Coordinates of C-alpha atoms and ligand atoms in Angstrom, one line a residue:
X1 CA 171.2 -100.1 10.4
X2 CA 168.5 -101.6 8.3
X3 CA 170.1 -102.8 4.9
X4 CA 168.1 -101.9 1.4
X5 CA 168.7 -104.2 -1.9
X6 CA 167.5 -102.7 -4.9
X7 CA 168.4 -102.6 -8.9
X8 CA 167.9 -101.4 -12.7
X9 CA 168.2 -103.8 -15.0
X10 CA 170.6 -103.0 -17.8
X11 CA 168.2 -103.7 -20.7
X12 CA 168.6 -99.9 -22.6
X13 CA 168.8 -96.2 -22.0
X14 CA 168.0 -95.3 -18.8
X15 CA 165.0 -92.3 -18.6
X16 CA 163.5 -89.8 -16.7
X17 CA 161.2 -92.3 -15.5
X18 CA 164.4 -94.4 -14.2
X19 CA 165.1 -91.8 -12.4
X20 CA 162.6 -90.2 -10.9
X21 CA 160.9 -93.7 -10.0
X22 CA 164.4 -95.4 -8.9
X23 CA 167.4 -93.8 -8.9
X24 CA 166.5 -90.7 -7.5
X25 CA 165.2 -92.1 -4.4
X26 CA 168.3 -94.3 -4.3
X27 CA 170.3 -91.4 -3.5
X28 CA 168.1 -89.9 -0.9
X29 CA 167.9 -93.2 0.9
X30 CA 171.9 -93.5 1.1
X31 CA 171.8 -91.5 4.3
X32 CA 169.6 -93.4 6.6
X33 CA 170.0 -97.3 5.5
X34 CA 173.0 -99.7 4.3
X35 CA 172.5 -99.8 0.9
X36 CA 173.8 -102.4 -1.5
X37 CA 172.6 -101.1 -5.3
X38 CA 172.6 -103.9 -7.9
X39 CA 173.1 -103.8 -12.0
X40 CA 170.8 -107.1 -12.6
X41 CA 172.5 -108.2 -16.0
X42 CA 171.5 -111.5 -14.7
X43 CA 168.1 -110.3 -14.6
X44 CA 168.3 -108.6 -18.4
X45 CA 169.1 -111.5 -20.2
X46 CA 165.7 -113.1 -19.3
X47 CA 165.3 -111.4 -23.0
X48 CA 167.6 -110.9 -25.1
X49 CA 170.7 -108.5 -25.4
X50 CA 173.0 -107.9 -27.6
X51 CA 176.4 -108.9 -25.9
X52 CA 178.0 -105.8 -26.9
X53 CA 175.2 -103.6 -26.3
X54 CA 174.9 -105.1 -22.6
X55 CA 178.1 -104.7 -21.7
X56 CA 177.4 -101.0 -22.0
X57 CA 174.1 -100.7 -20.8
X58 CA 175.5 -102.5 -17.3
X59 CA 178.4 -99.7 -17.3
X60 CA 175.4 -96.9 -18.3
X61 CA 173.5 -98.1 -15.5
X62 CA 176.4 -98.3 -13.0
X63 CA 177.1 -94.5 -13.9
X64 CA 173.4 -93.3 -13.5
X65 CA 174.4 -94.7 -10.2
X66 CA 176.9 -92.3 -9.8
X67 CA 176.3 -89.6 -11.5
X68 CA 173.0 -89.2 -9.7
X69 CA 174.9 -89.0 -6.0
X70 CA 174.9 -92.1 -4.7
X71 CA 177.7 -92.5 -2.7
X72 CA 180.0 -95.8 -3.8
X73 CA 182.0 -94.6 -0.1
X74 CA 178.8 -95.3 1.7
X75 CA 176.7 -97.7 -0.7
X76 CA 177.7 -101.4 -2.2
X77 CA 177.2 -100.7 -6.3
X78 CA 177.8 -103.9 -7.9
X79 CA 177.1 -106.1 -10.9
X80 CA 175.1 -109.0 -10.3
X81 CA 176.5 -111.4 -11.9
X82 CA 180.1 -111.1 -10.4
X83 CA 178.2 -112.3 -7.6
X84 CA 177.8 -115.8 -7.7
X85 CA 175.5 -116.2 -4.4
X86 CA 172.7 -114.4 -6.3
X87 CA 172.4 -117.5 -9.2
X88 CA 173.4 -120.2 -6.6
X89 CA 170.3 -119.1 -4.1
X90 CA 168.3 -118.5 -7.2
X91 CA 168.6 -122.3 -8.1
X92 CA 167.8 -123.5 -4.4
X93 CA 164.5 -121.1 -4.5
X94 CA 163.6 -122.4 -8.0
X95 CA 163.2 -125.5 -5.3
X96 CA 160.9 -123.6 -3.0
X97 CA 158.7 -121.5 -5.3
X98 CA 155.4 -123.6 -6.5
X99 CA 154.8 -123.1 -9.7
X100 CA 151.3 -122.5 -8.6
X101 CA 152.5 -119.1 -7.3
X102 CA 154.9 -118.2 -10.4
X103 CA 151.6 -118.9 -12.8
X104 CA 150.2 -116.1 -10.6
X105 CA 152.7 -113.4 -11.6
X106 CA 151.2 -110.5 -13.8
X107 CA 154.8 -109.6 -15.1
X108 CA 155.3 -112.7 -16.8
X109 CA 151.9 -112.1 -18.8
X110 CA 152.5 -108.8 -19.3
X111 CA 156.2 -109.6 -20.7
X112 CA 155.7 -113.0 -22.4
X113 CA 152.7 -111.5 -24.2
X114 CA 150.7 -113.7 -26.5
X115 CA 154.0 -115.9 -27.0
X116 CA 154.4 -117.6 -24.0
X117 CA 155.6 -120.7 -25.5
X118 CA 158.6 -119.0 -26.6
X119 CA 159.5 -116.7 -23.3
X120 CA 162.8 -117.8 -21.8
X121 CA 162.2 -120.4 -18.6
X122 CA 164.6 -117.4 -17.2
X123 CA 161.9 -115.1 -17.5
X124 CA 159.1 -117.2 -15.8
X125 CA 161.7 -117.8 -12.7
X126 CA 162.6 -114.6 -12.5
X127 CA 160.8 -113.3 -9.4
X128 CA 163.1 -116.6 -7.4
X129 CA 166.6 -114.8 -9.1
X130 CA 164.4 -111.3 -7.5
X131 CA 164.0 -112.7 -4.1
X132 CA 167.7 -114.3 -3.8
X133 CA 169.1 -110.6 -4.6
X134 CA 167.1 -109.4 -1.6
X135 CA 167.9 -112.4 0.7
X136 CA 171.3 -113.1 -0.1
X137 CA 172.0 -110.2 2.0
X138 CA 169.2 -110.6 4.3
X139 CA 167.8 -107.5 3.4
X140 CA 165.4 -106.0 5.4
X141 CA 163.3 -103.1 3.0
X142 CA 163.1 -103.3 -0.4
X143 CA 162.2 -99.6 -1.9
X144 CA 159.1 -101.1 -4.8
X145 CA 157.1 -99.3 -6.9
X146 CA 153.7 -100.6 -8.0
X147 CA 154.8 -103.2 -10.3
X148 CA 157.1 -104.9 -8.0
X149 CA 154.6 -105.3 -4.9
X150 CA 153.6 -108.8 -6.5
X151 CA 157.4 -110.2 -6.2
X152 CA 157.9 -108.7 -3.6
X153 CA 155.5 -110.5 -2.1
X154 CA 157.0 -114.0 -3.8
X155 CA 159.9 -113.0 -1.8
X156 CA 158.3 -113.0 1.6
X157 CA 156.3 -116.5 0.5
X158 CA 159.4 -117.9 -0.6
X159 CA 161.8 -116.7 2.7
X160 CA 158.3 -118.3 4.7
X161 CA 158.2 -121.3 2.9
X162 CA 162.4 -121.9 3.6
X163 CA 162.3 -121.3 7.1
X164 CA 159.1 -123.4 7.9
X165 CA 160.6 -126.1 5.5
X166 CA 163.8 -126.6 7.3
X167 CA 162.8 -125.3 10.9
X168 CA 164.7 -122.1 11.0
X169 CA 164.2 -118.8 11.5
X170 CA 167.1 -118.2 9.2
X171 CA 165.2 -115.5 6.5
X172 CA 163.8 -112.3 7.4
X173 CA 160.3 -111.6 6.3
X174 CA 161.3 -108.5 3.9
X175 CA 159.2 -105.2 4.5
X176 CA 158.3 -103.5 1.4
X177 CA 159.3 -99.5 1.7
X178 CA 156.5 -97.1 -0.2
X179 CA 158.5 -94.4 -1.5
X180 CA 156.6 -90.7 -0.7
X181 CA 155.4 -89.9 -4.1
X182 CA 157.6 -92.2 -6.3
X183 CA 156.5 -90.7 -10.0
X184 CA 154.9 -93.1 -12.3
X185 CA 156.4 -91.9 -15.6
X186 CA 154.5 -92.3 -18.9
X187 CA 155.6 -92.1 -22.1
X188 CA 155.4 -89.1 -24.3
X189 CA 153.9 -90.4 -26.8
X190 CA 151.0 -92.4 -25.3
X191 CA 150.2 -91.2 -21.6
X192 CA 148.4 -94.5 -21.0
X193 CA 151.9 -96.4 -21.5
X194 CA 154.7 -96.2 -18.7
X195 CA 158.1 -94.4 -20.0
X196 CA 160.1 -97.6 -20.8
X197 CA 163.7 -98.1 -21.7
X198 CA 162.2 -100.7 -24.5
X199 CA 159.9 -99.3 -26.0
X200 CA 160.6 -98.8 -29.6
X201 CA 160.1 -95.1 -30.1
X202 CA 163.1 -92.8 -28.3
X203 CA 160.7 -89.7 -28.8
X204 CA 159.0 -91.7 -26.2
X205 CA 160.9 -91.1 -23.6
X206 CA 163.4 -88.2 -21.9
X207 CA 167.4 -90.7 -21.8
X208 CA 169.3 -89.6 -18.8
X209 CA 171.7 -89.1 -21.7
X210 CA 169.7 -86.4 -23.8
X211 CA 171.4 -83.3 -24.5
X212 CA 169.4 -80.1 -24.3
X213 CA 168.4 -79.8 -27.8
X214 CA 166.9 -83.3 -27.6
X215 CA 165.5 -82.5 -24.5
X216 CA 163.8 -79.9 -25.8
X217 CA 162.2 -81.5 -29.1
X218 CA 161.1 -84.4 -27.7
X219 CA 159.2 -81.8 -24.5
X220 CA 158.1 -79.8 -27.7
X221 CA 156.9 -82.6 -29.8
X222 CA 155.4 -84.8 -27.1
X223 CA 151.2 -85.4 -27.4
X224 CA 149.1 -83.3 -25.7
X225 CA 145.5 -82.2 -26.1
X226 CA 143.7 -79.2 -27.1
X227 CA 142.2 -77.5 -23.7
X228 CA 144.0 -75.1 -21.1
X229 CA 145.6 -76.5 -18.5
X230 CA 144.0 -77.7 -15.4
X231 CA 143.7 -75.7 -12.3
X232 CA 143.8 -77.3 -8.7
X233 CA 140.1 -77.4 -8.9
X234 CA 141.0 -80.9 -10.6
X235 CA 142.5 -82.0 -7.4
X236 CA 140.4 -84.2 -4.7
X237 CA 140.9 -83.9 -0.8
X238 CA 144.6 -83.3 0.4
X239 CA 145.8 -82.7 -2.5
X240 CA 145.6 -85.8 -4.8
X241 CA 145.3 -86.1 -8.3
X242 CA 142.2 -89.0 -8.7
X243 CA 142.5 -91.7 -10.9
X244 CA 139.6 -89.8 -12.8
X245 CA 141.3 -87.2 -13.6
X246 CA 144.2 -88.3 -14.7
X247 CA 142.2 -90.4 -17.4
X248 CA 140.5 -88.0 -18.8
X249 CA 143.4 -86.1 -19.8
X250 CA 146.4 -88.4 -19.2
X251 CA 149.1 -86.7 -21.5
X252 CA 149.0 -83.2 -19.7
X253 CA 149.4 -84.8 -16.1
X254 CA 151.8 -86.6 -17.5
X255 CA 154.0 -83.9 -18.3
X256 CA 152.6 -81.6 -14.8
X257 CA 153.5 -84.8 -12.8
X258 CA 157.5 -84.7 -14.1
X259 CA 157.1 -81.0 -13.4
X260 CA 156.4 -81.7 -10.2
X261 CA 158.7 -84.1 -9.4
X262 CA 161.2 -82.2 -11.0
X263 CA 160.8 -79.1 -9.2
X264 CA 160.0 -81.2 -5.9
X265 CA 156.8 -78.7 -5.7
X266 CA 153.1 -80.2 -5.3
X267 CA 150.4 -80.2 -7.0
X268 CA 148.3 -77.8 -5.9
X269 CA 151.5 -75.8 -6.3
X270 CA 152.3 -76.3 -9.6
X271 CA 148.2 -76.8 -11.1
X272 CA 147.8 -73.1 -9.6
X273 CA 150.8 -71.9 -11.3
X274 CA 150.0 -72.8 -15.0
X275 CA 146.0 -73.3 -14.5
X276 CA 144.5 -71.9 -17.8
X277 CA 147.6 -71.2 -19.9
X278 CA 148.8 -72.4 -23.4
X279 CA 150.9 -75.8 -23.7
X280 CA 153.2 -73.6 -25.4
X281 CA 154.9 -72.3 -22.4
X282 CA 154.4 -74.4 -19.8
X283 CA 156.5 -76.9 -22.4
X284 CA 159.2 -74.3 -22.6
X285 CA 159.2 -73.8 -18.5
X286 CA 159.6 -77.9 -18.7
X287 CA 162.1 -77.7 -20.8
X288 CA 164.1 -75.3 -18.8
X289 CA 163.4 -77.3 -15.9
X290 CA 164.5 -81.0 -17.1
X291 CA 167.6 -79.8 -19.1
X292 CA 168.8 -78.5 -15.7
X293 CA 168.2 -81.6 -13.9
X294 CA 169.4 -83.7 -16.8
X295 CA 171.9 -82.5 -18.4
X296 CA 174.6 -82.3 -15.6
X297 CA 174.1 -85.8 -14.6
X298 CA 173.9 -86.6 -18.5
X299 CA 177.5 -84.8 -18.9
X300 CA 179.0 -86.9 -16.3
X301 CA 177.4 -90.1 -17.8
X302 CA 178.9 -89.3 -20.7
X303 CA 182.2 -88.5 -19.0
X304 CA 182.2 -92.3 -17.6
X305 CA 181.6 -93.7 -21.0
X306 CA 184.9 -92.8 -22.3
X307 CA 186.5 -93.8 -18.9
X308 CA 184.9 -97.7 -18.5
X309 CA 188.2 -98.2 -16.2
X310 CA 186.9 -95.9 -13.5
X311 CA 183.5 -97.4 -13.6
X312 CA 184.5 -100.9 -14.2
X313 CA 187.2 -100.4 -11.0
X314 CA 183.7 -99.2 -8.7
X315 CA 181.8 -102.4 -9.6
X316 CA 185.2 -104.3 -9.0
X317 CA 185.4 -103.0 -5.6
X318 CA 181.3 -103.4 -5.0
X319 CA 181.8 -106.9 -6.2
X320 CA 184.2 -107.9 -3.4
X321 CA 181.9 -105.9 -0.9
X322 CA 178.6 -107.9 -1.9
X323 CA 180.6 -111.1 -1.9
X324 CA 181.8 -110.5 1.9
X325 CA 178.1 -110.4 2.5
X326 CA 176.5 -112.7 0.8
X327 CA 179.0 -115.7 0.7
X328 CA 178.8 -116.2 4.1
X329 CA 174.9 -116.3 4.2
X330 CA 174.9 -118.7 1.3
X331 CA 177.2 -120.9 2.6
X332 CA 174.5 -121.1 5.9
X333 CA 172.2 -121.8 3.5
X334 CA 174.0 -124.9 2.1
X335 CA 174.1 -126.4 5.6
X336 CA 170.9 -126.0 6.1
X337 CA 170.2 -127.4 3.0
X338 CA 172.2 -130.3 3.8
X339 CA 174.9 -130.0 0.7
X340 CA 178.0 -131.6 1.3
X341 CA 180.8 -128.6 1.3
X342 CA 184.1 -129.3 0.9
Ligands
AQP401 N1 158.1 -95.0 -16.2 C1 158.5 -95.2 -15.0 N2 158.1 -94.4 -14.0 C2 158.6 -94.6 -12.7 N3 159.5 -95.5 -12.4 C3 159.9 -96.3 -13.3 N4 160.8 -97.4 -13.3 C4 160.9 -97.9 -14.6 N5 160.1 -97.2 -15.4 C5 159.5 -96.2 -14.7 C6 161.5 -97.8 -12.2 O1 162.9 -98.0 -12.5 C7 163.5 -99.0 -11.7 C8 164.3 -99.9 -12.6 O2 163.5 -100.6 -13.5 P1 164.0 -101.9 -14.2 O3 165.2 -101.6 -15.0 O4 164.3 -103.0 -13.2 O5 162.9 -102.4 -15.1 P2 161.5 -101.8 -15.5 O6 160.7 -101.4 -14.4 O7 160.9 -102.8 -16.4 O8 162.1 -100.5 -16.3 P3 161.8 -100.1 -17.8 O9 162.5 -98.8 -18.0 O10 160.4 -100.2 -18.2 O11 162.7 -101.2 -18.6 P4 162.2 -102.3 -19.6 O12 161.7 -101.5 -20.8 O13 163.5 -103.1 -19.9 O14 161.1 -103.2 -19.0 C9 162.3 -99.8 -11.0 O15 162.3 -99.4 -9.7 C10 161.1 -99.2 -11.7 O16 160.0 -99.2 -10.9

């Protein structure tokens, strides 16, 4: 069976946006691949976390896992750094990579912002930690979203470089998988801005944790503007919502989009069925909708927080899985290498 490696990074509550974009999808794809799902702690602290705070965002993370369906019977859930193969490999790529390549990444920018000089080195190397998660298992797909096409890409340079380096075939060249309709979030408050677990404001984004009532005033409070909504007019040939469009009214296709998703219904579907009403009550239909998706997986989140035994024990277990994979391959690595093992 083709094997998947993908993660969240434990860096805050996890949203809709997590969900819907990730986690969501990890659950559906449980059936047809081998599928080892990572908590990237080492990947979090590329900025920094509170110790305390981590420790429980890894467990939060490791529950979303669960709580959303994915299988730890038929899937490897695991916390990267009880791992060791993923830092070790990281170090040998930080010997591939060019620097030419990493000076390309838009992530870095984005994330080291106008203080570069003061970014962790962790951060700037982080696509090499991103493509020794994938290859210490020799994964084969990697589920990406938008954002993560570029190290994705890194990974496939960096498996290229290896093998023509040393004369092996010993990588595989990993294929990204486009996920049908994986939702771009935004925020609530800014429709221009993606629904982040760091950004500042919680009313601007819908925690996996949110109970109904919060559920409902952040739906009730989040920006919109002052027309009707949209009909499927709005929509361009099969069915698709242009970039156009969505600009010129970004906050109310925000909102139809998580409908959508939400409700697993199209666009033309859902456009026809509130074209021309009030925000009013398509909110309150949202509502409905999102407190019923939410709140039982937010229940059972909340049931693993106060039992970090059952959850720790599943990352234990997942641990010891990834290891039997990937200690083997890094030890072929070494050899290849030429390191001296004992
Ligand atoms: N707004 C979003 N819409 C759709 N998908 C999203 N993802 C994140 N935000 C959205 C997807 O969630 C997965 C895990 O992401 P991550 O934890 O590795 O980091 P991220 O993409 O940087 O997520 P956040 O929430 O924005 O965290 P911070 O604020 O820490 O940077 C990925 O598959 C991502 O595409």
């Amino acid at each position: 069976m083709k094997r998947i490696f993908s993660g969240v990074q434990p860096t805050g509550n996890l949203h809709l946006g997590n969900y819907l974009g990730a986690i969501r999808q990890f659950v559906a794809l449980q059936h047809d691949y081998d599928c080892i799902y990572c908590v990237v702690d080492l990947h979090a602290i590329t900025q920094w976390q509170e110790p305390g705070e981590l420790r429980d965002q890894i467990r939060q993370v490791a529950a979303a896992y669960l709580a959303a369906g994915v299988d730890p019977q038929r899937c490897i859930i695991f916390n990267q750094s009880q791992v060791p193969a993923h830092a070790e490999l990281a170090w040998i790529f930080n010997c591939v990579a060019r620097l030419g390549w990493l000076n390309r990444m838009t992530q870095f920018k984005e994330k080291a912002g106008k203080h570069r000089e003061q970014a962790s080195a962790g951060l700037y190397v982080y696509p090499n930690l991103m493509a020794a998660d994938i290859l210490a298992y020799k994964a084969s797909h990697v589920p990406v979203g938008e954002d993560q096409k570029q190290h994705l890409e890194l990974t496939r340079d960096i498996a290229q470089k290896f093998n023509h380096d040393y004369g092996t075939e010993f990588f595989p060249i990993v294929e990204p998988l486009i996920l049908s309709a994986a939702a771009r979030v935004m925020s609530l408050r800014d429709g221009a801005k993606k629904m982040s677990k760091s950004d500042p404001s919680d009313a601007s984004r819908l925690n996996m944790t949110d109970g109904p009532d919060e559920v409902a005033q952040k739906i009730r409070r989040a920006k919109t503007d002052t027309e009707l909504l949209p009909g499927p007019d709005v929509l361009g040939a099969e069915g698709t919502l242009g970039e156009e469009a969505r600009k010129a009214r970004p906050e109310a296709y925000n909102l139809l989009g998580i409908y959508a998703a939400l409700s697993d219904r199209s666009w033309t579907e859902v456009l026809a069925e509130f074209e021309g009403q009030q925000f009013s009550h398509f909110k309150q239909v949202l509502t409905d909708l999102a407190v019923a998706v939410l709140g039982p997986m937010g229940e059972e989140m909340q049931r693993m927080a106060g039992d970090p035994a059952y959850v720790d024990g599943i990352l234990r277990s997942g641990a010891e899985k990834a290891n039997a994979i990937a200690e083997p391959i890094l030890r072929d690595v070494q050899d290849i290498v030429g390191f001296l093992r004992p």
